[in-house]
mmCIF file with all atom_site columns, C-alpha atoms in Angstrom:
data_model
loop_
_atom_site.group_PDB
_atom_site.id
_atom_site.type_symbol
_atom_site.label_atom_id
_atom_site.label_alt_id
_atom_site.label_comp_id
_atom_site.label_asym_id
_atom_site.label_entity_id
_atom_site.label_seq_id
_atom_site.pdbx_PDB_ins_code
_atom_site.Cartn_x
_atom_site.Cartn_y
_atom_site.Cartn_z
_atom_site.occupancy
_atom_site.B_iso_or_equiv
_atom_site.pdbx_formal_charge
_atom_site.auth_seq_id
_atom_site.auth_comp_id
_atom_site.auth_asym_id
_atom_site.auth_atom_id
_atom_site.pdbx_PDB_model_num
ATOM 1   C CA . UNK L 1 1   ? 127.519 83.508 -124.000 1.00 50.00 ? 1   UNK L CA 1
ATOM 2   C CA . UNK L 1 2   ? 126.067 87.069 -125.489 1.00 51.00 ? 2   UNK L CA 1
ATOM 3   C CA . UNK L 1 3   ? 123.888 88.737 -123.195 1.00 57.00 ? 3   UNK L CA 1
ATOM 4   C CA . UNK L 1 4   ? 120.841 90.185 -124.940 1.00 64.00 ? 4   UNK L CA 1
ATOM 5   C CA . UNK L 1 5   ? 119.977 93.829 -124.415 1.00 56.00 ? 5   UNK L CA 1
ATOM 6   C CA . UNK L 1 6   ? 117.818 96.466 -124.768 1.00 51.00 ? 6   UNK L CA 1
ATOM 7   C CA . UNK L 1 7   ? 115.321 92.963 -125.080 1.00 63.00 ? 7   UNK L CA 1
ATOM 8   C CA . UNK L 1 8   ? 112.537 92.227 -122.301 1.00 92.00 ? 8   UNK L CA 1
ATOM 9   C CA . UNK L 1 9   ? 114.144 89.052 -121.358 1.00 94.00 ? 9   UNK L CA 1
ATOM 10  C CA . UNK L 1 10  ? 111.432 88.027 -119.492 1.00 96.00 ? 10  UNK L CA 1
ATOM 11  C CA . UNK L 1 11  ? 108.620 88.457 -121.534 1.00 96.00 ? 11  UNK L CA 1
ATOM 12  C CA . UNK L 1 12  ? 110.271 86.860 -124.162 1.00 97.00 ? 12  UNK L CA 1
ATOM 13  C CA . UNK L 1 13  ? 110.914 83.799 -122.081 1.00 98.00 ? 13  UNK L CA 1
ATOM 14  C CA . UNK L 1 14  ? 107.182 83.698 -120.743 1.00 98.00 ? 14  UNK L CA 1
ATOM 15  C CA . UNK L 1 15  ? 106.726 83.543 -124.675 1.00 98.00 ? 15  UNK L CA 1
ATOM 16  C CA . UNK L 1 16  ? 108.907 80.458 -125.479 1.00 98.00 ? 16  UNK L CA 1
ATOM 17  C CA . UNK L 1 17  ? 107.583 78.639 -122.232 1.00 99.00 ? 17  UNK L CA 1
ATOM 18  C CA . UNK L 1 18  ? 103.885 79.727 -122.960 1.00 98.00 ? 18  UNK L CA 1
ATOM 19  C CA . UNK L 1 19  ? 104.017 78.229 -126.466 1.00 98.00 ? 19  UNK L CA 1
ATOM 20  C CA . UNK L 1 20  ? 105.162 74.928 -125.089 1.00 98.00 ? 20  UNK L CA 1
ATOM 21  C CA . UNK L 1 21  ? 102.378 74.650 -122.878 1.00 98.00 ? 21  UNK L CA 1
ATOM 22  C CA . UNK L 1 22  ? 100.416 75.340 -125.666 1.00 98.00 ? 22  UNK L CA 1
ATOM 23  C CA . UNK L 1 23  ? 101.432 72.855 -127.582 1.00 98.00 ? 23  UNK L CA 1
ATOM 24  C CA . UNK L 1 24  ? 101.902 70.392 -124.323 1.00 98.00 ? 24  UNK L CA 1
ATOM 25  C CA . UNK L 1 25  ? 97.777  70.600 -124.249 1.00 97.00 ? 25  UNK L CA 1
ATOM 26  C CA . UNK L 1 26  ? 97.813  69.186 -127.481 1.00 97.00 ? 26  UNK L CA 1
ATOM 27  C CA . UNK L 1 27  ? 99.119  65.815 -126.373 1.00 98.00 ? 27  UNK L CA 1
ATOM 28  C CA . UNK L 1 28  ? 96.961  62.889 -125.794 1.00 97.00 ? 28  UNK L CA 1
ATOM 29  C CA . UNK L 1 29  ? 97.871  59.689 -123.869 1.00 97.00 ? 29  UNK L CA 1
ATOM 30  C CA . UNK L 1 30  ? 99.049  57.705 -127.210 1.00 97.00 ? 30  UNK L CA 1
ATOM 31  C CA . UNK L 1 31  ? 101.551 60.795 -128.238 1.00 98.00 ? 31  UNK L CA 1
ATOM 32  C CA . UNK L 1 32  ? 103.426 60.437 -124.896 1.00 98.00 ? 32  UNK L CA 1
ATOM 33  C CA . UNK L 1 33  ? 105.483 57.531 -126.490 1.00 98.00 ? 33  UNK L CA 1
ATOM 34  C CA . UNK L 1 34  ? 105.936 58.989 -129.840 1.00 98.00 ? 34  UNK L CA 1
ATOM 35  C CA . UNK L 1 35  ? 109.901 60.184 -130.277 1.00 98.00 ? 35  UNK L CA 1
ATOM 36  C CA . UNK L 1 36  ? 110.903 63.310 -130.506 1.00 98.00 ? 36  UNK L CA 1
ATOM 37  C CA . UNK L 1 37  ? 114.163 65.094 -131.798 1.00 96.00 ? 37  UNK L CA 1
ATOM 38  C CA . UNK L 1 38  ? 115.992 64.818 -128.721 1.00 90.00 ? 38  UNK L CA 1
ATOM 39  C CA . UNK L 1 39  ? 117.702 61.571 -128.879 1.00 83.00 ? 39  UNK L CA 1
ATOM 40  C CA . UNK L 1 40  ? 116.536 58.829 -127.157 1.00 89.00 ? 40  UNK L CA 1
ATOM 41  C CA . UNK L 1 41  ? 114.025 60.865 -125.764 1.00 95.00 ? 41  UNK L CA 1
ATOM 42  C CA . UNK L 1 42  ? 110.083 60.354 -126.474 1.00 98.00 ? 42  UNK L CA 1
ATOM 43  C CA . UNK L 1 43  ? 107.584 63.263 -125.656 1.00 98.00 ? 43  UNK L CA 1
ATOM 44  C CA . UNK L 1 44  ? 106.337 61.557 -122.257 1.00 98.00 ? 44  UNK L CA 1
ATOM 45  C CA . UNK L 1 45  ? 110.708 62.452 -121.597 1.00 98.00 ? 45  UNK L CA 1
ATOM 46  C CA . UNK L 1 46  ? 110.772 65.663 -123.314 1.00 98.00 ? 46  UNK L CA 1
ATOM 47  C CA . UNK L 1 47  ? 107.873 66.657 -120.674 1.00 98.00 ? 47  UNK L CA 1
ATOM 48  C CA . UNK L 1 48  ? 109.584 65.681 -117.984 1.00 98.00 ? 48  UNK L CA 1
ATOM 49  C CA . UNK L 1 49  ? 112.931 66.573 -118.846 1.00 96.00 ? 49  UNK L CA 1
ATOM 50  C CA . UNK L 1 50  ? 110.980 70.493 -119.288 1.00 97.00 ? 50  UNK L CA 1
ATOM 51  C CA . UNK L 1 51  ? 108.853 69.852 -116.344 1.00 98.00 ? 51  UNK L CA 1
ATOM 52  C CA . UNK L 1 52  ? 112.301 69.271 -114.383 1.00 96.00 ? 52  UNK L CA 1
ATOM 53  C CA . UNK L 1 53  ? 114.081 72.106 -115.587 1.00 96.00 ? 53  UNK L CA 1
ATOM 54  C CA . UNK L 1 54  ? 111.666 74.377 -114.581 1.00 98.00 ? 54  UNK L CA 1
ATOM 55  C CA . UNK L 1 55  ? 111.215 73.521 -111.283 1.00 97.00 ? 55  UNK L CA 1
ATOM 56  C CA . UNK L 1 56  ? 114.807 74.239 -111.247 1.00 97.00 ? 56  UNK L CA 1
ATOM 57  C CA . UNK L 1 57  ? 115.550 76.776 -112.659 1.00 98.00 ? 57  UNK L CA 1
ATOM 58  C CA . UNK L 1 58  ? 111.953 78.168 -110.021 1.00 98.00 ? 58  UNK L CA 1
ATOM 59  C CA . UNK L 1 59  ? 114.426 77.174 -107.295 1.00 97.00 ? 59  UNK L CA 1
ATOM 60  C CA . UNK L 1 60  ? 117.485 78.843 -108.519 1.00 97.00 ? 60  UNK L CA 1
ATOM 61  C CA . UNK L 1 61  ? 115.758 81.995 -109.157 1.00 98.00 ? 61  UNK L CA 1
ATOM 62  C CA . UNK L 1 62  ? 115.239 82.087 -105.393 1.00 97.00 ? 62  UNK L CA 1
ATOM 63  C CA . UNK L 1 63  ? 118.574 81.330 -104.461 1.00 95.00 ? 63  UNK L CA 1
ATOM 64  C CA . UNK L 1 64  ? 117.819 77.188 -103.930 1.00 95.00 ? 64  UNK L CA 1
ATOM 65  C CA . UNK L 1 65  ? 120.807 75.274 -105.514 1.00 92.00 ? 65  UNK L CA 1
ATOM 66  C CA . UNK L 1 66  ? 119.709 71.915 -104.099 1.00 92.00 ? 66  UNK L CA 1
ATOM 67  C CA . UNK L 1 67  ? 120.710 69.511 -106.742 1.00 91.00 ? 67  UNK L CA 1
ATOM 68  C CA . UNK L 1 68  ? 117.509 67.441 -106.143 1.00 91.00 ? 68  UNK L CA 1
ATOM 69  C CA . UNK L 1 69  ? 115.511 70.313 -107.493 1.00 93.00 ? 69  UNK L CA 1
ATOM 70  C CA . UNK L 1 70  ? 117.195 68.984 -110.756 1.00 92.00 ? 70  UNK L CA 1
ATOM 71  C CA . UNK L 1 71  ? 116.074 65.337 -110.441 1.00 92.00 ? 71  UNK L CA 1
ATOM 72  C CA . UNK L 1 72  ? 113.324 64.325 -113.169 1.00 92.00 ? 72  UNK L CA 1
ATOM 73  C CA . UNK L 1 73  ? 110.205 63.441 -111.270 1.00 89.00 ? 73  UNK L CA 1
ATOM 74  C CA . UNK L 1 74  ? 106.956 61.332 -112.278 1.00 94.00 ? 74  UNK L CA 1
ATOM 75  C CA . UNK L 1 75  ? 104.624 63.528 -113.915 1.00 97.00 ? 75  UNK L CA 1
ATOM 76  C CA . UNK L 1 76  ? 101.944 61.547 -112.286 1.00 96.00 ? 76  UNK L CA 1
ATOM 77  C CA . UNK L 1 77  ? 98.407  60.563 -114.082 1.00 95.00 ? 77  UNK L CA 1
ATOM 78  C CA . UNK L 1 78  ? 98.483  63.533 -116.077 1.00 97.00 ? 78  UNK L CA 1
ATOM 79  C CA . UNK L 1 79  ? 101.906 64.197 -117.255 1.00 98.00 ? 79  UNK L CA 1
ATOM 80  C CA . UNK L 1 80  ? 100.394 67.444 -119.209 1.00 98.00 ? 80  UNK L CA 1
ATOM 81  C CA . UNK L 1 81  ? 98.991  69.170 -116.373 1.00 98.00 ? 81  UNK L CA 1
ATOM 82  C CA . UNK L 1 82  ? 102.210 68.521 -114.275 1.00 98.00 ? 82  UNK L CA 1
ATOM 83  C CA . UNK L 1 83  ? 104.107 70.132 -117.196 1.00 98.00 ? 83  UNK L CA 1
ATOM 84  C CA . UNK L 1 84  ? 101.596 73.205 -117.064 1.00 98.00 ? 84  UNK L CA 1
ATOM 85  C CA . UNK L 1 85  ? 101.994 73.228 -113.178 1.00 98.00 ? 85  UNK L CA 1
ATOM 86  C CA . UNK L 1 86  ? 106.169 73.734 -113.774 1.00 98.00 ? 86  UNK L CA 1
ATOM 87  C CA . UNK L 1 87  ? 105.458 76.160 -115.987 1.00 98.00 ? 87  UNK L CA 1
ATOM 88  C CA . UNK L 1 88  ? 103.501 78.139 -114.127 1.00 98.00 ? 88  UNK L CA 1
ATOM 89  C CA . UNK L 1 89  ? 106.149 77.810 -111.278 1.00 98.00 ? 89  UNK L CA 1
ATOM 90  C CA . UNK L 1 90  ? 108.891 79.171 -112.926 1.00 98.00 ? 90  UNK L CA 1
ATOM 91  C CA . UNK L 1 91  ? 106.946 82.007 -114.888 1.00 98.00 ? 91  UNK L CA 1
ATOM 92  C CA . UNK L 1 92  ? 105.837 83.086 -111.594 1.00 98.00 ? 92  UNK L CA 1
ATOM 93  C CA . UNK L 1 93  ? 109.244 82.922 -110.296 1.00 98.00 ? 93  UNK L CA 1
ATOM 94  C CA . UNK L 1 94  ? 110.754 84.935 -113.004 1.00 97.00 ? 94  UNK L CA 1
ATOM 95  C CA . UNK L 1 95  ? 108.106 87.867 -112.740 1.00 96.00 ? 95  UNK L CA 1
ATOM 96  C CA . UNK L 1 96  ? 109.408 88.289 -109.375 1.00 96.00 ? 96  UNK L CA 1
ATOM 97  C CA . UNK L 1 97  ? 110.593 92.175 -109.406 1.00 94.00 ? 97  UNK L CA 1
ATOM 98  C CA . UNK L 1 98  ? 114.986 91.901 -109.282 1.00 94.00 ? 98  UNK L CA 1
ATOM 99  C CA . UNK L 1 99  ? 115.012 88.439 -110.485 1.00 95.00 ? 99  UNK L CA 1
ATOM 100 C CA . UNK L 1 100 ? 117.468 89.508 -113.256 1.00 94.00 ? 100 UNK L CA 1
ATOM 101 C CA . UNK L 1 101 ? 120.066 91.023 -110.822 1.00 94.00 ? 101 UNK L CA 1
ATOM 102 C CA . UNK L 1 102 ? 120.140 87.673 -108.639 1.00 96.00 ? 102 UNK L CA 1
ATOM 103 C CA . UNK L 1 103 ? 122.433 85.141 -108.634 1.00 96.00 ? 103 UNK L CA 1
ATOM 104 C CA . UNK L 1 104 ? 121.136 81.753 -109.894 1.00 97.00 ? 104 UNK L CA 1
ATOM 105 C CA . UNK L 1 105 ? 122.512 78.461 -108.545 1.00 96.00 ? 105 UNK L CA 1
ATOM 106 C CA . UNK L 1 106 ? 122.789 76.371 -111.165 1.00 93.00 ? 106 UNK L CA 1
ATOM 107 C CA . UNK L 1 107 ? 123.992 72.788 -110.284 1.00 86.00 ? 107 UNK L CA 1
ATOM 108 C CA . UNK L 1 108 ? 123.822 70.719 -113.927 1.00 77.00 ? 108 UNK L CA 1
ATOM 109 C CA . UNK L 1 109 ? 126.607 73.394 -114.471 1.00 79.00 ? 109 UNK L CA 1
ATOM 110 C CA . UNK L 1 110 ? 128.133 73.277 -110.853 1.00 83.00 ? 110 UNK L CA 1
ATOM 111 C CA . UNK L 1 111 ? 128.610 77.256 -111.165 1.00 91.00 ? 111 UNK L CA 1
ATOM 112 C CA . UNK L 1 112 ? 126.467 80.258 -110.362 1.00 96.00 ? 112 UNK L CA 1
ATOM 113 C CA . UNK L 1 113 ? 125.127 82.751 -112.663 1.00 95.00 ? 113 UNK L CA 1
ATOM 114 C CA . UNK L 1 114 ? 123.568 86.136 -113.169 1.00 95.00 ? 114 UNK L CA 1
ATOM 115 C CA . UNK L 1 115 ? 120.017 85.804 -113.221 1.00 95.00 ? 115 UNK L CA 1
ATOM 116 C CA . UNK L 1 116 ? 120.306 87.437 -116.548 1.00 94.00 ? 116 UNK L CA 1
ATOM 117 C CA . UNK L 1 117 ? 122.454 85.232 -118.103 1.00 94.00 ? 117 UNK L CA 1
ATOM 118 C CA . UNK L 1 118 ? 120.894 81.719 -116.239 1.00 95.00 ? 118 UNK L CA 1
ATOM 119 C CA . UNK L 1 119 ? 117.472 83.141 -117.737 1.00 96.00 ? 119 UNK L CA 1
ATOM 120 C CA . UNK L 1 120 ? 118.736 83.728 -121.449 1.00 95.00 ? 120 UNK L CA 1
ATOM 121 C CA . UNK L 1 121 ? 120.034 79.940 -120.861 1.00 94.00 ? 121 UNK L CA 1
ATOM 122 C CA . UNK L 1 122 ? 116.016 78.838 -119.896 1.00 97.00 ? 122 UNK L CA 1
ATOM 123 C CA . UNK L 1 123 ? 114.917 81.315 -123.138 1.00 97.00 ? 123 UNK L CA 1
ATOM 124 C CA . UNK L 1 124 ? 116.620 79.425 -126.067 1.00 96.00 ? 124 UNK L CA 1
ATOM 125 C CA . UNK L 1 125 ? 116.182 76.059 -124.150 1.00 96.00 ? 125 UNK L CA 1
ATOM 126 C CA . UNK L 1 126 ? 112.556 76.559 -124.708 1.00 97.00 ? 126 UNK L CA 1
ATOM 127 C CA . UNK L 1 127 ? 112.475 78.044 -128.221 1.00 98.00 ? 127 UNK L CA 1
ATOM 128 C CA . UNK L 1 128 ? 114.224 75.041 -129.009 1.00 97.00 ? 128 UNK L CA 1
ATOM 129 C CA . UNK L 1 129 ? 112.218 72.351 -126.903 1.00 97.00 ? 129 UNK L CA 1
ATOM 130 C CA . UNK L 1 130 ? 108.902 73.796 -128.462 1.00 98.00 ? 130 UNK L CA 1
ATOM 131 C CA . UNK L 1 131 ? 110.010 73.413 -132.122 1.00 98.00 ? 131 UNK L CA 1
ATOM 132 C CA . UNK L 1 132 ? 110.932 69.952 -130.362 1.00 97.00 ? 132 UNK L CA 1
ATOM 133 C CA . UNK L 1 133 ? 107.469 69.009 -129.231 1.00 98.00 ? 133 UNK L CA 1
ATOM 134 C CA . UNK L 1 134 ? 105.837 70.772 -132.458 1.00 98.00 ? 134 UNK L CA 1
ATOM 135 C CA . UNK L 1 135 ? 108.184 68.197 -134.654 1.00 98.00 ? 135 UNK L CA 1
ATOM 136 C CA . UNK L 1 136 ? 106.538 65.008 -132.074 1.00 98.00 ? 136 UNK L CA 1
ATOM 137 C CA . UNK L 1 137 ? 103.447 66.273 -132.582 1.00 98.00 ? 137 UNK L CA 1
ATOM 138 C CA . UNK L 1 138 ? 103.707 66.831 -136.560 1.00 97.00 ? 138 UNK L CA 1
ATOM 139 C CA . UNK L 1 139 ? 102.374 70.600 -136.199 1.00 97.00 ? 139 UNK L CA 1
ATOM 140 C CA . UNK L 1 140 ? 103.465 73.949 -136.863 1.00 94.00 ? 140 UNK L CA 1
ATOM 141 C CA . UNK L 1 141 ? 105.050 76.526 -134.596 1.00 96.00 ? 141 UNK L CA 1
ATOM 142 C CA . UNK L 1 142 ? 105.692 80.194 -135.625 1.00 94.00 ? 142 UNK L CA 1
ATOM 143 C CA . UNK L 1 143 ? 107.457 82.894 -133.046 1.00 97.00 ? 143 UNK L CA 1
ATOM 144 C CA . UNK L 1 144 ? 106.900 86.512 -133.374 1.00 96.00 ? 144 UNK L CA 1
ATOM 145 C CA . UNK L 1 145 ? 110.350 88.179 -135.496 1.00 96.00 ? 145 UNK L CA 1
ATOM 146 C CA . UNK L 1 146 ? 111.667 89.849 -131.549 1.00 95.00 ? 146 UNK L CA 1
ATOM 147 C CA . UNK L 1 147 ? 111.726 85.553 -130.091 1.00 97.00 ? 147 UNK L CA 1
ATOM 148 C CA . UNK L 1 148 ? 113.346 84.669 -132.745 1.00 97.00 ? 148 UNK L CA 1
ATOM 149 C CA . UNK L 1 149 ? 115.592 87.532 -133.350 1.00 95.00 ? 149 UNK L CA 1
ATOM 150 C CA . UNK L 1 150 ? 116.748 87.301 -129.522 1.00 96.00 ? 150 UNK L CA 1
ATOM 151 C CA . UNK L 1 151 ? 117.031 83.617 -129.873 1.00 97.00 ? 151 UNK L CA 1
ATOM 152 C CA . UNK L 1 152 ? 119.106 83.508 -133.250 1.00 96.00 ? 152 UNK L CA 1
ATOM 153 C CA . UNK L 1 153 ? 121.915 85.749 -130.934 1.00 95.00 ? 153 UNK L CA 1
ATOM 154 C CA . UNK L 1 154 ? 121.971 83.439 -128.254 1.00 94.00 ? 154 UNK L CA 1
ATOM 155 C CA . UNK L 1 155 ? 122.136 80.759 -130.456 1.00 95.00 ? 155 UNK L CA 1
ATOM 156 C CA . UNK L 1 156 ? 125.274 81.565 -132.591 1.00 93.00 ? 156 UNK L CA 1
ATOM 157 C CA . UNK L 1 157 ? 126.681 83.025 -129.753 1.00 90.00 ? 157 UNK L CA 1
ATOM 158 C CA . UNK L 1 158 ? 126.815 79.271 -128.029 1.00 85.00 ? 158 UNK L CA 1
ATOM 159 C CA . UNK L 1 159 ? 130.081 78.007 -128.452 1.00 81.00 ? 159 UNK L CA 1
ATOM 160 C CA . UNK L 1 160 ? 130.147 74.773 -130.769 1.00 82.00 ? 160 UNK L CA 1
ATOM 161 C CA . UNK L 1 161 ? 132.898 72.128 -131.260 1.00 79.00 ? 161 UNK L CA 1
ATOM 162 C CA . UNK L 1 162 ? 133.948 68.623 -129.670 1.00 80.00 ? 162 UNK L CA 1
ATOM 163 C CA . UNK L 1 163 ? 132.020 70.138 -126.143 1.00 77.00 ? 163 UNK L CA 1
ATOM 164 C CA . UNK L 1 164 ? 128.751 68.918 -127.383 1.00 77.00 ? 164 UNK L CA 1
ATOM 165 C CA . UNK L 1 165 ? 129.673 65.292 -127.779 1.00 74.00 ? 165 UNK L CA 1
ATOM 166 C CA . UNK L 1 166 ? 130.387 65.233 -124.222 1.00 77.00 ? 166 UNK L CA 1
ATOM 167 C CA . UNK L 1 167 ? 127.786 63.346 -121.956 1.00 78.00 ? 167 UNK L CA 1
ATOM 168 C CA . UNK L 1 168 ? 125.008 65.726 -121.004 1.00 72.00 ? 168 UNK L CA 1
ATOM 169 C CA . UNK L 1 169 ? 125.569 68.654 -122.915 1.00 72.00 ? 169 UNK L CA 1
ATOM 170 C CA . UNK L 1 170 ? 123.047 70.714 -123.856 1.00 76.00 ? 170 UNK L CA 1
ATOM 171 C CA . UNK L 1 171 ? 123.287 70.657 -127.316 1.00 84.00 ? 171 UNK L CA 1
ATOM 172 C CA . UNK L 1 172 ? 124.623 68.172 -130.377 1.00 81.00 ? 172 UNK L CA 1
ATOM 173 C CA . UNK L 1 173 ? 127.123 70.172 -132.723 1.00 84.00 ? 173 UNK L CA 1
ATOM 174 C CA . UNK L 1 174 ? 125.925 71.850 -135.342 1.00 89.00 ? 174 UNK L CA 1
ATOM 175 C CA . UNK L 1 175 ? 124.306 70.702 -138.255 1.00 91.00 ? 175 UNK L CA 1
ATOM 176 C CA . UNK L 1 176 ? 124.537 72.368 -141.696 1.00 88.00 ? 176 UNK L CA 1
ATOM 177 C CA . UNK L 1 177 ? 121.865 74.902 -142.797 1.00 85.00 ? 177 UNK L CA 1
ATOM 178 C CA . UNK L 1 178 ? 120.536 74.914 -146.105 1.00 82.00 ? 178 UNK L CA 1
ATOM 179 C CA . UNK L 1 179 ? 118.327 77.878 -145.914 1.00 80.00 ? 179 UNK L CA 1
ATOM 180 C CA . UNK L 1 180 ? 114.614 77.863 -144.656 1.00 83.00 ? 180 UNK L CA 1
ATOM 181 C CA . UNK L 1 181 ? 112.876 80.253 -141.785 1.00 92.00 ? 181 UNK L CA 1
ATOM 182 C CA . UNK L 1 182 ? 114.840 81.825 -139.145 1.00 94.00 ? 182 UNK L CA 1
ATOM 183 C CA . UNK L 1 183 ? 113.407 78.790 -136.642 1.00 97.00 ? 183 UNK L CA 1
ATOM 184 C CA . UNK L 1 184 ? 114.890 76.504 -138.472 1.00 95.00 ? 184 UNK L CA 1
ATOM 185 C CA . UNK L 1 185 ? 118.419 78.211 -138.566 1.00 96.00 ? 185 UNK L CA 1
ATOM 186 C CA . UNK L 1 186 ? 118.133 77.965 -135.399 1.00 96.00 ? 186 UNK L CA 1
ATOM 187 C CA . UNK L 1 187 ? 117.528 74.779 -134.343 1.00 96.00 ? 187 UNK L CA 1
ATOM 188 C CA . UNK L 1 188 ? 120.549 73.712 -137.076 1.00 95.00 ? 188 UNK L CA 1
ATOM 189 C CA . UNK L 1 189 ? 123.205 75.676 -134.845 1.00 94.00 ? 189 UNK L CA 1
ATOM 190 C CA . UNK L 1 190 ? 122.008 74.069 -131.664 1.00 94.00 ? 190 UNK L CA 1
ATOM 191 C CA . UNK L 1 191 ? 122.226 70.819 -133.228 1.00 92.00 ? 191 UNK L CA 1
ATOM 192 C CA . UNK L 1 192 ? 118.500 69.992 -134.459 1.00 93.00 ? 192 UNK L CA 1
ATOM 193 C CA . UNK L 1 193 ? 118.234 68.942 -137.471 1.00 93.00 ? 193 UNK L CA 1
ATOM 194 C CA . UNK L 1 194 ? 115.637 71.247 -139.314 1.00 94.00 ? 194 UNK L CA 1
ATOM 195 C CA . UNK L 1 195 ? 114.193 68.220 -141.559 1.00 92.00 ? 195 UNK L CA 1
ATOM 196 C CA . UNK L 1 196 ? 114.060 66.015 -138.564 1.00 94.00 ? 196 UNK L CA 1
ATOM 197 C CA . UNK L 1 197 ? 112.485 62.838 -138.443 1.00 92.00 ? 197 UNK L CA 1
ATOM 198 C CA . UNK L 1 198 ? 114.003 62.598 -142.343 1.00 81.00 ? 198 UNK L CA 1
#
């Protein structure tokens, strides 16, 4: 995968996990069973599959590549204030000065990578989960032009192909773009489809 540069990778990944939260405190108890673009996934899942991820990526970032960091957990009797809780966990943990010249254990992948590289990974994961829960939710979501320019070069830099119909990968293959915002070409190459529930 490209590495971005000359980009404050970790600003702009505060960004895409910031606007999830924002739109996580949105949710009220009858939304958490209301489906959401990920397949077979409803938002009550999407939160915790986010809320997993990163409390895992937290622990990789500190050189922890326990695979039950990775296990999806109960979000407990407020599932939205457990999600705000991971957030907070792993933007903490990528503030951390040197965090982009560590080595990040990253078992889902059973490989280790630059903290760099593992972060851009947790950057477009959460452009792409927030346009996600925005879709659930049947609201808008708008990124400043620098998110979405970083996060259109990760994205067509992710290679595409039979891969993605494996079990657990990341990402469906791509679906064809018709034109629309920049957002929405996104989410097409990483196998969204922009139109989605339609």
């Amino acid at each position: 995968m490209r590495m971005l540069t000359n980009v404050d990778l970790i600003a702009l990944d505060a960004q895409a996990v910031r606007a999830s939260v924002e739109l996580a405190d949105r949710i009220r108890p009858d939304d958490l069973s209301r489906p959401t673009p990920c397949l077979g996934w409803t938002v009550y899942g999407l939160l915790a599959h986010m809320a997993t991820q990163h409390h895992g990526f937290a622990a990789a970032s500190r050189g922890d590549g326990d695979l039950a960091r990775w296990k999806t957990r109960s979000l407990g009797d407020d599932p939205v204030a457990s999600h705000r809780a991971s957030a907070e966990d792993v933007l903490a943990a990528f503030a951390v000065d040197g965090v982009l010249e560590r080595t990040f254990p990253l078992p889902e992948f059973d490989s280790s990578f630059p903290g760099a590289q593992a972060i851009t990974f947790h950057f477009v994961d959460y452009v792409v989960h927030s346009w996600d829960l925005a879709k659930a939710l049947g609201v808008e979501i708008e990124f400043p032009p620098d998110v979405l320019d970083a996060a259109l070069t990760v994205a067509k830099a992710v290679p595409d192909g039979e891969m993605r119909l494996a079990p657990g990968a990341p990402f469906a293959p791509a679906v064809p773009w018709s034109g629309g915002s920049r957002l929405d070409e996104i989410v097409s190459i990483l196998g969204r489809s922009p139109n989605w529930p339609s």
